[in-house]
Short mmCIF file of C-alpha atoms in Angstrom, two decimals:
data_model
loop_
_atom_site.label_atom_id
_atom_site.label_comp_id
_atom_site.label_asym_id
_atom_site.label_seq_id
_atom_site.Cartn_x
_atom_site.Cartn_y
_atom_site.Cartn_z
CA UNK A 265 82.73 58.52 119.83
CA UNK A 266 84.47 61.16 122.06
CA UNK A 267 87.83 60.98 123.26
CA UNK A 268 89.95 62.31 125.42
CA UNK A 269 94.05 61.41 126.46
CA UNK A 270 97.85 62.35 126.23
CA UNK A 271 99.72 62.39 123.21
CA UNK A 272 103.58 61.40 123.45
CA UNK A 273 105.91 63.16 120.69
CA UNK A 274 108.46 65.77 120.11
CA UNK A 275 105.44 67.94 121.08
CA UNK A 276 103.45 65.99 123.51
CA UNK A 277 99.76 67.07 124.38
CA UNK A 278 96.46 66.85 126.43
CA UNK A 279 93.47 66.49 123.75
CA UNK A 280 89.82 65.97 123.57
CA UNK A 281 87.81 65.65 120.88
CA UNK A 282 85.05 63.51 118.67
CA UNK A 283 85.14 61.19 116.20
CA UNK A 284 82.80 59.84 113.45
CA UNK A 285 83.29 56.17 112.80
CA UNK A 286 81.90 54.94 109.60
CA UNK A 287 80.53 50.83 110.56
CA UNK A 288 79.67 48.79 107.95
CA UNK A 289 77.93 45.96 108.54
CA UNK A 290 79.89 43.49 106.56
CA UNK A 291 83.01 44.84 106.70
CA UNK A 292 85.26 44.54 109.79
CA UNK A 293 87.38 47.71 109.07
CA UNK A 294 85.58 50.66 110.50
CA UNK A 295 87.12 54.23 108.83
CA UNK A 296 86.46 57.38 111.21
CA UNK A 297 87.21 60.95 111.17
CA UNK A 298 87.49 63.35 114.13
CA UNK A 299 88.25 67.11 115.12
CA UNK A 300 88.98 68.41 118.48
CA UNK A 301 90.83 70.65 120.84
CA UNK A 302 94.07 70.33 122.72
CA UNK A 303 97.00 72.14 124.07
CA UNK A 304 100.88 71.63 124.20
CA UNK A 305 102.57 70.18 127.28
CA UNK A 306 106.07 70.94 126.57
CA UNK A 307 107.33 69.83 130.05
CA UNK A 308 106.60 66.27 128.81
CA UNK A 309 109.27 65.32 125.90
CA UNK A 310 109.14 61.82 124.74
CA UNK A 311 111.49 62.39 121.70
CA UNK A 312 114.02 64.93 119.91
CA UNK A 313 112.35 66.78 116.97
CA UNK A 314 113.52 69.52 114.88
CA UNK A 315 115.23 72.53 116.08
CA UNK A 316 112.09 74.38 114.71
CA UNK A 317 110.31 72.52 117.78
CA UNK A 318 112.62 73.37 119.98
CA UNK A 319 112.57 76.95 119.48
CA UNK A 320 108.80 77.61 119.09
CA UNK A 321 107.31 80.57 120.70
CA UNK A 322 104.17 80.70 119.66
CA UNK A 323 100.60 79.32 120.33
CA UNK A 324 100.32 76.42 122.81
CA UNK A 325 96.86 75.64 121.98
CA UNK A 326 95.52 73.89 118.35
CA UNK A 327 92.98 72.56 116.81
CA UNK A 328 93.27 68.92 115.46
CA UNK A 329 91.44 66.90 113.14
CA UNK A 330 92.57 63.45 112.31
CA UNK A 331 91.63 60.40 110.25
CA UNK A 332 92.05 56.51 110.44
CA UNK A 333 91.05 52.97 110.50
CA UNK A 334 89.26 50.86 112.99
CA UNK A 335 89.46 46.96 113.46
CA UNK A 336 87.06 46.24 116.04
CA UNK A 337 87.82 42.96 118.06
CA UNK A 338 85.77 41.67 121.15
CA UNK A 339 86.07 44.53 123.51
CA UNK A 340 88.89 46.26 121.92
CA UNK A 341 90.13 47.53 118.62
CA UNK A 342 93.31 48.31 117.13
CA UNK A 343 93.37 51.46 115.58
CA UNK A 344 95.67 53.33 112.74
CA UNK A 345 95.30 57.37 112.28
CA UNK A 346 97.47 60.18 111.42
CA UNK A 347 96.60 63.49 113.23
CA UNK A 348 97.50 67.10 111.97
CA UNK A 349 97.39 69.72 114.50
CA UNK A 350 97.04 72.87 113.47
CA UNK A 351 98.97 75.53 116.28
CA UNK A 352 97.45 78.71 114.99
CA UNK A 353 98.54 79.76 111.23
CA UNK A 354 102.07 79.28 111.84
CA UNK A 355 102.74 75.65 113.44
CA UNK A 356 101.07 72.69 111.75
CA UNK A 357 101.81 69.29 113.84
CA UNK A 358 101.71 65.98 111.46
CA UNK A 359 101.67 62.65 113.93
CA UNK A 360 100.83 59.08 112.74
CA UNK A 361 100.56 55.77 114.96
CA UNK A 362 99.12 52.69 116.10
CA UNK A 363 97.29 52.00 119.17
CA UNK A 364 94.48 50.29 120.86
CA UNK A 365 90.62 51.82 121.80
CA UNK A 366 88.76 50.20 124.46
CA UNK A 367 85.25 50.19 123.84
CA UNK A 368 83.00 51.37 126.85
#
């Protein structure tokens, strides 16, 4: 599946990306792995992080790979993952959440 959207943190940013989604067919929890690309959008703040955040200098863009669960419903699914973005050598980005996928 590809995706593509905003991500809302102490370092919010624009991403796109794939991801592999392992479907069983007996099992109605769906595990997937992705990778992508994205890049900071640090005029968008949604909540205080550490000072190190604050102060970074470095690399806006990263590469991201992330990993999760999957419960498909009718046309939705609700979705768990935690996503590690990687700024460079120097800046690693670790952000977990729910949400909800609309399937197309």
């Amino acid at each position: 599946a590809f995706e593509g959207g905003i991500e809302l943190s102490a370092v919010s940013n624009l991403f796109g990306g794939y991801r592999y989604i392992i479907r069983p067919e007996k099992f109605s929890l769906w595990p997937f792995l992705g990778a992508g690309l994205g890049m900071e959008v640090s005029s968008i703040k949604f909540a205080d992080g550490p000072p190190e955040a604050e102060t970074y200098n470095g690399t806006k863009s990263m590469l991201f790979t992330t990993l999760g669960v999957l419960v498909p419903l009718v046309d939705v699914g609700i979705k768990a993952e935690a996503r590690f973005g990687f700024y460079g050598f120097d800046r690693l980005v670790l952000s977990t959440g729910v949400g909800v996928v609309v399937f197309l």
